[in-house]
């Protein structure tokens, strides 16, 4: 992997029409999201959906079960509780991602709203209009607001002891509210157990969702770090090779130059021989530096294909390589090998790929290298020079490069090199 990067921003500017079509496609906004962003969006809307579920599950049965004014009162309180839960969930997730402070005031507000709604519901059950429908509807609200309230609050709490205390506190609170308002002892105990199990499950779901979201972001950061380390390692390798060549020869040049100066001061003819040797070593150094740079810039296509398969497979990306690079001229293999190297780097760093295919097709008068990967959803910006560098290398062998989005969320890079021309160049 080299220091230059093929940026999707440049590719997309070069194929503006295709990008415009992609943006307007249904569901394109979802495909453009990275995996962590998708998980975060899914988590947020799941908790918002829970708020809708809360209203639908115990709010709709109120109609026809009790007088209209009482139905309206409970429905307003229930909707207010659900909206508060959704707001707390959203702010708690923002806090999890570090974009805002812990929403302590909202957590206390939700706790107070939960107690108010639960107390009103159990009071109606024990002292409101009689009837089995009334008891069932109000009792459902009592249990559901406690369970959903505890689950939303758990999103804004990190310590395990506090989570356990939250669950136990809501279960105990159910008894503290219900028993003094006239609920029989056995029924109060059964209610406490039901609330304990419900709040425990919902709180566990909330904690697990936060853990999963953080884990996905950490894995994505680790993948990007690994790609950056690979680039840094390649730079270090080049630096070591250059140091090995330059360090030794420059030391010899310095010694022989010093010796030539001393001989020249004494009028000795050997000074000319020493300077001739310095000239020879300098020329040899130039040649060795060119060899080092050529080795850094040239790449064996077969080795790069095998390396790409290994690296992508290790990253959890299904990589399929087809075609046989044997028999291609060295210049063609070097140019296409660099294309494979850069494409692999960008699949790891800038995409969200699950599958990648690399195909080498030898036609009558040219060779075509195609690299396709799905999940090309994240543009790294427009400051890279990888695309220009690849075109420069391919131009040396009269090759061309095409890169840009393809249908079905696929990013496609195609390099074509006329083999006959390349053989003439070599």
Tab-separated table of C-alpha atoms in Angstrom, residues 1-178:
chain	number	residue	atom	x	y	z
A	1	UNK	CA	0.000	0.000	0.000
A	2	UNK	CA	1.411	3.408	-0.943
A	3	UNK	CA	1.171	6.850	0.576
A	4	UNK	CA	-1.136	8.068	-2.174
A	5	UNK	CA	-4.841	7.352	-1.854
A	6	UNK	CA	-7.559	6.922	-4.449
A	7	UNK	CA	-10.327	9.142	-3.135
A	8	UNK	CA	-13.942	8.488	-3.878
A	9	UNK	CA	-14.507	12.244	-3.918
A	10	UNK	CA	-12.441	12.585	-7.118
A	11	UNK	CA	-14.152	9.594	-8.636
A	12	UNK	CA	-17.579	10.996	-7.954
A	13	UNK	CA	-16.742	14.372	-9.468
A	14	UNK	CA	-15.574	12.588	-12.608
A	15	UNK	CA	-18.887	10.791	-12.919
A	16	UNK	CA	-21.231	13.488	-11.676
A	17	UNK	CA	-24.145	12.215	-13.698
A	18	UNK	CA	-23.980	8.787	-12.125
A	19	UNK	CA	-23.806	10.297	-8.668
A	20	UNK	CA	-26.863	12.421	-9.344
A	21	UNK	CA	-28.803	9.320	-10.315
A	22	UNK	CA	-27.586	7.474	-7.229
A	23	UNK	CA	-28.670	10.265	-4.897
A	24	UNK	CA	-32.182	10.222	-6.294
A	25	UNK	CA	-32.581	6.470	-6.066
A	26	UNK	CA	-35.023	5.280	-3.376
A	27	UNK	CA	-33.122	4.227	-0.289
A	28	UNK	CA	-29.917	5.860	-1.496
A	29	UNK	CA	-29.543	7.780	1.770
A	30	UNK	CA	-29.349	4.453	3.626
A	31	UNK	CA	-26.762	2.918	1.277
A	32	UNK	CA	-24.566	5.985	1.617
A	33	UNK	CA	-24.317	5.503	5.367
A	34	UNK	CA	-21.388	3.661	6.883
A	35	UNK	CA	-22.046	0.554	8.968
A	36	UNK	CA	-21.662	2.401	12.302
A	37	UNK	CA	-24.019	5.136	11.085
A	38	UNK	CA	-26.550	2.494	10.039
A	39	UNK	CA	-26.374	0.819	13.442
A	40	UNK	CA	-26.782	4.170	15.182
A	41	UNK	CA	-29.776	5.095	13.022
A	42	UNK	CA	-31.351	1.688	13.620
A	43	UNK	CA	-30.826	2.012	17.390
A	44	UNK	CA	-32.310	5.503	17.549
A	45	UNK	CA	-35.404	4.637	15.552
A	46	UNK	CA	-35.902	1.425	17.506
A	47	UNK	CA	-36.326	3.416	20.713
A	48	UNK	CA	-38.547	5.928	18.933
A	49	UNK	CA	-40.630	2.998	17.727
A	50	UNK	CA	-40.873	1.781	21.330
A	51	UNK	CA	-42.531	5.103	22.178
A	52	UNK	CA	-45.091	4.561	19.425
A	53	UNK	CA	-45.597	0.997	20.623
A	54	UNK	CA	-46.224	2.224	24.164
A	55	UNK	CA	-49.053	4.495	23.026
A	56	UNK	CA	-50.534	1.928	20.659
A	57	UNK	CA	-50.385	-0.982	23.126
A	58	UNK	CA	-52.071	0.607	26.132
A	59	UNK	CA	-53.493	3.841	24.751
A	60	UNK	CA	-55.881	2.479	22.158
A	61	UNK	CA	-57.628	0.072	24.603
A	62	UNK	CA	-58.677	3.122	26.650
A	63	UNK	CA	-61.344	4.029	24.114
A	64	UNK	CA	-64.651	2.547	25.202
A	65	UNK	CA	-63.241	1.195	28.459
A	66	UNK	CA	-63.915	4.299	30.586
A	67	UNK	CA	-65.584	7.716	30.384
A	68	UNK	CA	-64.380	10.073	27.658
A	69	UNK	CA	-62.818	12.698	29.930
A	70	UNK	CA	-60.851	10.009	31.780
A	71	UNK	CA	-59.734	8.454	28.517
A	72	UNK	CA	-58.519	11.824	27.281
A	73	UNK	CA	-56.621	12.467	30.539
A	74	UNK	CA	-54.819	9.138	30.507
A	75	UNK	CA	-54.102	9.345	26.784
A	76	UNK	CA	-52.525	12.798	27.124
A	77	UNK	CA	-50.388	11.620	30.032
A	78	UNK	CA	-49.402	8.484	28.142
A	79	UNK	CA	-48.413	10.412	25.015
A	80	UNK	CA	-46.417	12.847	27.146
A	81	UNK	CA	-44.593	9.944	28.777
A	82	UNK	CA	-43.838	8.317	25.415
A	83	UNK	CA	-42.508	11.572	23.952
A	84	UNK	CA	-40.320	12.099	27.026
A	85	UNK	CA	-38.959	8.562	26.651
A	86	UNK	CA	-38.101	9.243	22.993
A	87	UNK	CA	-36.336	12.514	23.845
A	88	UNK	CA	-34.365	10.880	26.660
A	89	UNK	CA	-33.347	8.005	24.383
A	90	UNK	CA	-32.140	10.408	21.684
A	91	UNK	CA	-30.144	12.570	24.092
A	92	UNK	CA	-28.731	9.559	25.896
A	93	UNK	CA	-27.453	8.160	22.590
A	94	UNK	CA	-25.930	11.560	21.795
A	95	UNK	CA	-24.181	11.369	25.149
A	96	UNK	CA	-22.986	7.881	24.313
A	97	UNK	CA	-21.376	9.196	21.105
A	98	UNK	CA	-19.849	12.146	22.986
A	99	UNK	CA	-21.822	14.888	21.223
A	100	UNK	CA	-23.540	16.209	24.380
A	101	UNK	CA	-23.343	16.012	28.156
A	102	UNK	CA	-25.193	13.386	30.159
A	103	UNK	CA	-28.900	14.384	30.145
A	104	UNK	CA	-29.277	14.259	33.929
A	105	UNK	CA	-32.199	16.706	34.069
A	106	UNK	CA	-34.108	14.798	31.388
A	107	UNK	CA	-33.533	11.531	33.255
A	108	UNK	CA	-35.036	13.002	36.420
A	109	UNK	CA	-37.866	14.521	34.387
A	110	UNK	CA	-38.683	11.144	32.875
A	111	UNK	CA	-38.601	9.552	36.319
A	112	UNK	CA	-41.042	12.145	37.641
A	113	UNK	CA	-43.386	11.789	34.647
A	114	UNK	CA	-43.285	7.993	35.012
A	115	UNK	CA	-44.243	8.192	38.697
A	116	UNK	CA	-47.057	10.635	37.932
A	117	UNK	CA	-48.569	8.512	35.175
A	118	UNK	CA	-48.187	5.271	37.151
A	119	UNK	CA	-49.781	6.794	40.272
A	120	UNK	CA	-52.709	8.154	38.276
A	121	UNK	CA	-53.256	4.799	36.570
A	122	UNK	CA	-53.219	2.748	39.771
A	123	UNK	CA	-55.457	5.288	41.513
A	124	UNK	CA	-58.020	4.899	38.736
A	125	UNK	CA	-57.755	1.139	39.047
A	126	UNK	CA	-58.526	1.181	42.778
A	127	UNK	CA	-60.773	4.237	43.161
A	128	UNK	CA	-62.035	5.084	39.667
A	129	UNK	CA	-65.081	3.856	37.778
A	130	UNK	CA	-65.733	0.193	38.326
A	131	UNK	CA	-65.495	-2.434	35.664
A	132	UNK	CA	-63.080	-5.043	34.457
A	133	UNK	CA	-62.262	-3.062	31.323
A	134	UNK	CA	-61.252	-0.031	33.377
A	135	UNK	CA	-59.010	-2.085	35.660
A	136	UNK	CA	-57.363	-3.819	32.720
A	137	UNK	CA	-56.706	-0.626	30.774
A	138	UNK	CA	-55.416	1.384	33.735
A	139	UNK	CA	-53.384	-1.555	35.056
A	140	UNK	CA	-51.734	-1.955	31.659
A	141	UNK	CA	-50.723	1.701	31.665
A	142	UNK	CA	-49.306	1.321	35.193
A	143	UNK	CA	-47.014	-1.557	34.239
A	144	UNK	CA	-46.038	-0.331	30.775
A	145	UNK	CA	-44.971	3.185	31.792
A	146	UNK	CA	-42.749	1.744	34.526
A	147	UNK	CA	-41.128	-0.751	32.159
A	148	UNK	CA	-40.585	1.670	29.267
A	149	UNK	CA	-39.495	4.437	31.618
A	150	UNK	CA	-36.830	2.251	33.213
A	151	UNK	CA	-35.565	1.134	29.803
A	152	UNK	CA	-35.182	4.710	28.545
A	153	UNK	CA	-33.456	5.869	31.741
A	154	UNK	CA	-31.030	2.940	31.515
A	155	UNK	CA	-29.703	4.420	28.257
A	156	UNK	CA	-28.385	7.396	30.204
A	157	UNK	CA	-26.668	5.379	32.944
A	158	UNK	CA	-23.350	3.565	32.648
A	159	UNK	CA	-22.441	1.977	35.996
A	160	UNK	CA	-23.692	-1.570	36.458
A	161	UNK	CA	-24.656	-0.981	40.092
A	162	UNK	CA	-26.833	1.936	39.115
A	163	UNK	CA	-28.574	-0.173	36.452
A	164	UNK	CA	-29.372	-2.836	39.041
A	165	UNK	CA	-30.488	-0.150	41.473
A	166	UNK	CA	-32.704	1.382	38.800
A	167	UNK	CA	-34.455	-1.927	38.084
A	168	UNK	CA	-34.877	-2.765	41.762
A	169	UNK	CA	-36.062	0.765	42.510
A	170	UNK	CA	-38.787	0.666	39.866
A	171	UNK	CA	-39.987	-2.711	41.106
A	172	UNK	CA	-40.065	-1.497	44.704
A	173	UNK	CA	-41.699	1.738	43.596
A	174	UNK	CA	-44.496	-0.244	41.978
A	175	UNK	CA	-45.314	-1.744	45.363
A	176	UNK	CA	-44.901	1.558	47.191
A	177	UNK	CA	-47.393	3.158	44.826
A	178	UNK	CA	-49.874	0.307	44.523
